[in-house]
mmCIF file of C-alpha atoms in Angstrom:
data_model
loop_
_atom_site.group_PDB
_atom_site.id
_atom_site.type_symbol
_atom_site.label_atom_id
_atom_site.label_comp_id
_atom_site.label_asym_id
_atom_site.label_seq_id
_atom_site.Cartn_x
_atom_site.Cartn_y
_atom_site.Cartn_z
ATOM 1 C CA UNK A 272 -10.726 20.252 10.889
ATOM 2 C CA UNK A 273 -8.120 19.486 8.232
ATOM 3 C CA UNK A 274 -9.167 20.231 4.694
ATOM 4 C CA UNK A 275 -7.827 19.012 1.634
ATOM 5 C CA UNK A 276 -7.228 21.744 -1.175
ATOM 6 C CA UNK A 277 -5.858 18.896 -3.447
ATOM 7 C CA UNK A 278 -3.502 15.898 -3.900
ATOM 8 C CA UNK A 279 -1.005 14.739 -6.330
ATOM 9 C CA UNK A 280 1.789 11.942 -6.914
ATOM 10 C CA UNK A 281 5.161 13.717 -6.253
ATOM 11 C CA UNK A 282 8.965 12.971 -6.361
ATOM 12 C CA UNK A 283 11.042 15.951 -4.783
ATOM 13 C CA UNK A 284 9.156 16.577 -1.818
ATOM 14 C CA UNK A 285 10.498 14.117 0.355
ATOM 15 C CA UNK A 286 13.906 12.579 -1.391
ATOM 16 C CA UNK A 287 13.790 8.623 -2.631
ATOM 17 C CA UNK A 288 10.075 8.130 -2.125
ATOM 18 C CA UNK A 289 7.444 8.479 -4.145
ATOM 19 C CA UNK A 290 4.820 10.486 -2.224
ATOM 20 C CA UNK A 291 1.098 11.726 -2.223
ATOM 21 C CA UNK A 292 1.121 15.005 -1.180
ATOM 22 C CA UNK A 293 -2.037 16.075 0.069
ATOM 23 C CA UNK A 294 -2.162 20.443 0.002
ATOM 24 C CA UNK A 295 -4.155 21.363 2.997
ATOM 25 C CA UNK A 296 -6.226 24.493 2.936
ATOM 26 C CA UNK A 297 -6.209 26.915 5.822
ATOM 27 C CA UNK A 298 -2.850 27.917 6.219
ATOM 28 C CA UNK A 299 -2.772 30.340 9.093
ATOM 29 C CA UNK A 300 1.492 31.347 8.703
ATOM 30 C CA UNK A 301 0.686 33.662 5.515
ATOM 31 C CA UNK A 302 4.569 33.813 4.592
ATOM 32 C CA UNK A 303 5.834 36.706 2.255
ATOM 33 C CA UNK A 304 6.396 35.170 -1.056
ATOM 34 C CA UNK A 305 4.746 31.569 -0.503
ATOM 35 C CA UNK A 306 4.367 29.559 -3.829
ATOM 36 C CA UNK A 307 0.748 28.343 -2.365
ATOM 37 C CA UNK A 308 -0.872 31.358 -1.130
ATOM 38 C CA UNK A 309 -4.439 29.704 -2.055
ATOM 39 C CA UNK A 310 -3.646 27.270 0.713
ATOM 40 C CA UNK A 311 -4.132 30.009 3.084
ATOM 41 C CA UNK A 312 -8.235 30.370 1.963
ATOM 42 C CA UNK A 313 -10.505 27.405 3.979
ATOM 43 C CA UNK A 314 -11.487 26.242 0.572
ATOM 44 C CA UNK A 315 -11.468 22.177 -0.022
ATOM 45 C CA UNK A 316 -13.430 19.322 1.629
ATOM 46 C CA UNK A 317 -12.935 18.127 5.108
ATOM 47 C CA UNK A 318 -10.027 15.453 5.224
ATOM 48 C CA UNK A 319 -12.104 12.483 6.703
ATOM 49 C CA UNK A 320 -10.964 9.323 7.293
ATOM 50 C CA UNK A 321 -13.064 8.001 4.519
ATOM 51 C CA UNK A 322 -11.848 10.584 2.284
ATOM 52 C CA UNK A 323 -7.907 9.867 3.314
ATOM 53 C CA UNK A 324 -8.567 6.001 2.936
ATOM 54 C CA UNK A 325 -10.075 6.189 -0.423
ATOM 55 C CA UNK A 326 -7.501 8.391 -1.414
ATOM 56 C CA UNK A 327 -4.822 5.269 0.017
ATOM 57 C CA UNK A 328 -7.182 2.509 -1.479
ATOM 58 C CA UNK A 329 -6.564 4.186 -4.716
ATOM 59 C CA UNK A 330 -3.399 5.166 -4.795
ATOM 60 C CA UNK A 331 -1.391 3.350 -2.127
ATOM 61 C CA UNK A 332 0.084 0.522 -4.230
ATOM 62 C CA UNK A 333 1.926 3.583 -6.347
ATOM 63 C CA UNK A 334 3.381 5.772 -3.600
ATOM 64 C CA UNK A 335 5.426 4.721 -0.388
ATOM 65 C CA UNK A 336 5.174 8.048 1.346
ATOM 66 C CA UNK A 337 2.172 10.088 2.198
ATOM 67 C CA UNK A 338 2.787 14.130 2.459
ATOM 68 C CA UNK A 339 0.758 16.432 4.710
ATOM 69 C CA UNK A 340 1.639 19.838 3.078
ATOM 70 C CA UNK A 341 0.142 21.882 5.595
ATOM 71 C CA UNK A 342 -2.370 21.892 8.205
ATOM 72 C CA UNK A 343 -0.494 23.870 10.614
ATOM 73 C CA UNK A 344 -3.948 25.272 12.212
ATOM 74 C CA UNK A 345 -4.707 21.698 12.946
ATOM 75 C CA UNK A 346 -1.569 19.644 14.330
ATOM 76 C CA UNK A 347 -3.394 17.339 16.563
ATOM 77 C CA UNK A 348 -5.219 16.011 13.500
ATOM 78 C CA UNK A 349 -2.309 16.072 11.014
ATOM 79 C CA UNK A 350 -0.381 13.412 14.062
ATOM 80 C CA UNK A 351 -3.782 11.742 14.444
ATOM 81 C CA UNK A 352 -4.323 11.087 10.763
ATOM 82 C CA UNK A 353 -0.504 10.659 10.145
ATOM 83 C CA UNK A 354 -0.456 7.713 12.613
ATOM 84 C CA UNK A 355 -2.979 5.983 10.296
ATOM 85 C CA UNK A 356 -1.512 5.984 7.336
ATOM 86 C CA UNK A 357 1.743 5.114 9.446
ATOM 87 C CA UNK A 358 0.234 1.917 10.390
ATOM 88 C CA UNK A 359 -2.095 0.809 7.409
ATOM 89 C CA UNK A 360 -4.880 1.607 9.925
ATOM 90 C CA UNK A 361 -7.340 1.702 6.656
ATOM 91 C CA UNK A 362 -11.339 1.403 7.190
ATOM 92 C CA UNK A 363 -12.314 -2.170 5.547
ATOM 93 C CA UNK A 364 -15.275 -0.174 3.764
ATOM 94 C CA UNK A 365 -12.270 1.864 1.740
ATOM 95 C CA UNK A 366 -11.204 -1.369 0.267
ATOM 96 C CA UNK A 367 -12.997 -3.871 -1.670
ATOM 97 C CA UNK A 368 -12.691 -7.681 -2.259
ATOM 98 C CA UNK A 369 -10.802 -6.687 -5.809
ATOM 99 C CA UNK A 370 -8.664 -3.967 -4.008
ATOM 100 C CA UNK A 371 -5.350 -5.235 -2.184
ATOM 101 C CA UNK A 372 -4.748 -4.560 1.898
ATOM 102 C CA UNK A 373 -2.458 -1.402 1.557
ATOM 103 C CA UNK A 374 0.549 -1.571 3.995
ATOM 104 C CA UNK A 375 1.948 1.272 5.681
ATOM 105 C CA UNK A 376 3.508 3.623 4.282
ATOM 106 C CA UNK A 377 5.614 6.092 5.470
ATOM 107 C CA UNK A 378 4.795 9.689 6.531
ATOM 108 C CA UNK A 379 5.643 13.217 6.140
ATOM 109 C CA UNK A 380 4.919 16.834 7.615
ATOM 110 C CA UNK A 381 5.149 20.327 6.609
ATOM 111 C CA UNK A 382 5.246 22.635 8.228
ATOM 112 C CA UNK A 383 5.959 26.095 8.332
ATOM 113 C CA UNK A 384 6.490 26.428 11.788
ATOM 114 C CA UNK A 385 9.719 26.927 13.719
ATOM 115 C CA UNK A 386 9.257 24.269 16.734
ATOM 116 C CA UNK A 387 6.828 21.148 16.665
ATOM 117 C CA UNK A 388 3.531 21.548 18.091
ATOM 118 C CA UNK A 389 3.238 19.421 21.638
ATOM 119 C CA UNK A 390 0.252 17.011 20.189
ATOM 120 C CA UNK A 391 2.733 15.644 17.234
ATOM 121 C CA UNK A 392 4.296 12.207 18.365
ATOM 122 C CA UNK A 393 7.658 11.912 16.489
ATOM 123 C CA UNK A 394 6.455 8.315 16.250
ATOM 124 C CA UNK A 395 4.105 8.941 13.633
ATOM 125 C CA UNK A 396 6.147 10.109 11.498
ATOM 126 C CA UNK A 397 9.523 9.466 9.040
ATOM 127 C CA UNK A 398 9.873 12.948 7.797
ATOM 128 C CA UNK A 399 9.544 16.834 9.285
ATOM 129 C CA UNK A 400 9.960 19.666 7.172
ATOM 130 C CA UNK A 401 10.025 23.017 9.901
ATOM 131 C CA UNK A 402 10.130 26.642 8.986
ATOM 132 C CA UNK A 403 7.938 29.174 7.224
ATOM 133 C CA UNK A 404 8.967 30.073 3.923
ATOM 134 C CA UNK A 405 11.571 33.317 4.281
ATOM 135 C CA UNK A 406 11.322 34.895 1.048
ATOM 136 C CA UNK A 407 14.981 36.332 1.258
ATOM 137 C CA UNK A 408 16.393 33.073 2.575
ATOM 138 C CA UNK A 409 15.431 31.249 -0.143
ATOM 139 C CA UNK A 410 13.334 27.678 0.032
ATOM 140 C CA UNK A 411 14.776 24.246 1.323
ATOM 141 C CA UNK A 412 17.412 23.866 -1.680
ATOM 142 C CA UNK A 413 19.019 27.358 -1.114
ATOM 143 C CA UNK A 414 22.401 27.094 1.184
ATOM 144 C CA UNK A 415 20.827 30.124 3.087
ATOM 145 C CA UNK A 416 17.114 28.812 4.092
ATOM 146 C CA UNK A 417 16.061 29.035 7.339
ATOM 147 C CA UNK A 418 13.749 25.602 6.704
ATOM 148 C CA UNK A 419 14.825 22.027 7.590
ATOM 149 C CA UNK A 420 14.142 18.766 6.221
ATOM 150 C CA UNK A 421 14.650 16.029 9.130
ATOM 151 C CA UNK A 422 14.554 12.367 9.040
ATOM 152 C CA UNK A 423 12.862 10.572 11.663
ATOM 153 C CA UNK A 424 15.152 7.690 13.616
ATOM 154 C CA UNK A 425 13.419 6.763 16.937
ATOM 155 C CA UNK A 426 13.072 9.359 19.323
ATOM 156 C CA UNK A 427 15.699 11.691 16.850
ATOM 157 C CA UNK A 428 15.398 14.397 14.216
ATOM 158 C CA UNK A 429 18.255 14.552 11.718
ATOM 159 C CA UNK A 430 18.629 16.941 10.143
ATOM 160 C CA UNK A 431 18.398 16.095 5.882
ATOM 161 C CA UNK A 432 18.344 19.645 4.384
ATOM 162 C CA UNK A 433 21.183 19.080 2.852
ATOM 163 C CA UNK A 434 19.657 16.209 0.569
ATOM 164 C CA UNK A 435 17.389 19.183 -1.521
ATOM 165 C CA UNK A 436 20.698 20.943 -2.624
ATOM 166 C CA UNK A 437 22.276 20.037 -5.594
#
C-alpha cells in the first residue's frame, strides 16, 4: 500500500510541465544525505483511488503532469495507479456535474532505484527518474550524479538528465 505523505503543485521536477507531485511515505532506500528523510517513516494516508481522483478532480485542470515521488516499496501500485492518471481513468463519484471531465495527463516516477522494477509498464508512463540519491555525487543537476532523468518515447528511455543542469 502506497501512502501519501503530501502533495504540492511543482515546476522543476519534471522540466516544461507543471506537475503534482505526490511525496510517498515509506521509503525503504534510506540514502545518506536525502533531502526527504521523513519519507522514509509509514506516516500519511493510504493513496486510494478515491483519494488520487479527488486529488485530480481538484487540481487536474492546473497541472499537466502527475509526480509519484516515491513509493519504491510498492512499484506494482505506483504502475497501477500511474496508468490511471495516464488515461483519465477517474471514478465518476470524484467529479461532480459542476466539475469538468479531467483528461489525461501525463506521468512521472521516482525512483531511487538503479534498474526498473519488472511490474512497471514503460507504457504508463512519460517520465523515469532512476538512482538513489549519492550524497557525494551530487543530485540530478550536478555533472557528476549517478541519477537519470529519462523521457518516455514508445518502448524507449532517453535519457534527459541533462535538461536539470544549467
Amino acid at each position: 500500500m502506497l501512502l501519501l505523505a503530501s502533495y504540492d503543485i511543482v515546476f522543476q521536477e519534471v522540466p516544461g510541465e507543471t506537475t503534482l507531485a505526490l511525496n510517498l511515505a515509506g521509503c525503504p532506500n534510506a540514502c545518506p544525505g536525502c533531502h526527504s528523510p521523513h519519507l522514509r517513516e509509514a506516516t500519511g494516508e493510504p493513496l486510494s483511488d478515491e483519494l488520487l481522483d479527488g486529488l485530480l478532480a481538484r487540481y487536474g485542470d492546473a497541472v499537466t503532469c502527475v509526480a509519484f515521488m516515491g513509493g519504491d516499496a510498492c512499484p506494482a501500485e505506483v504502475n497501477r495507479l500511474a496508468a490511471r492518471v495516464k488515461t483519465g481513468a477517474l471514478q465518476t463519484s470524484a467529479v461532480s456535474k459542476t466539475t469538468p471531465a479531467i483528461p489525461p495527463l501525463k506521468t512521472a516516477w521516482y525512483s531511487g532505484r538503479d534498474r526498473l522494477p519488472a511490474s512497471i509498464i514503460l507504457s504508463n508512463f512519460d517520465f523515469i527518474k532512476l538512482g538513489p540519491y549519492s550524497e557525494s555525487l551530487g543530485p540530478l543537476g550536478s555533472p557528476t550524479s549517478n541519477q537519470k532523468f529519462f523521457r518516455i518515447v514508445g518502448d524507449q528511455m532517453i535519457d534527459q538528465t541533462v535538461s536539470f543542469r544549467k
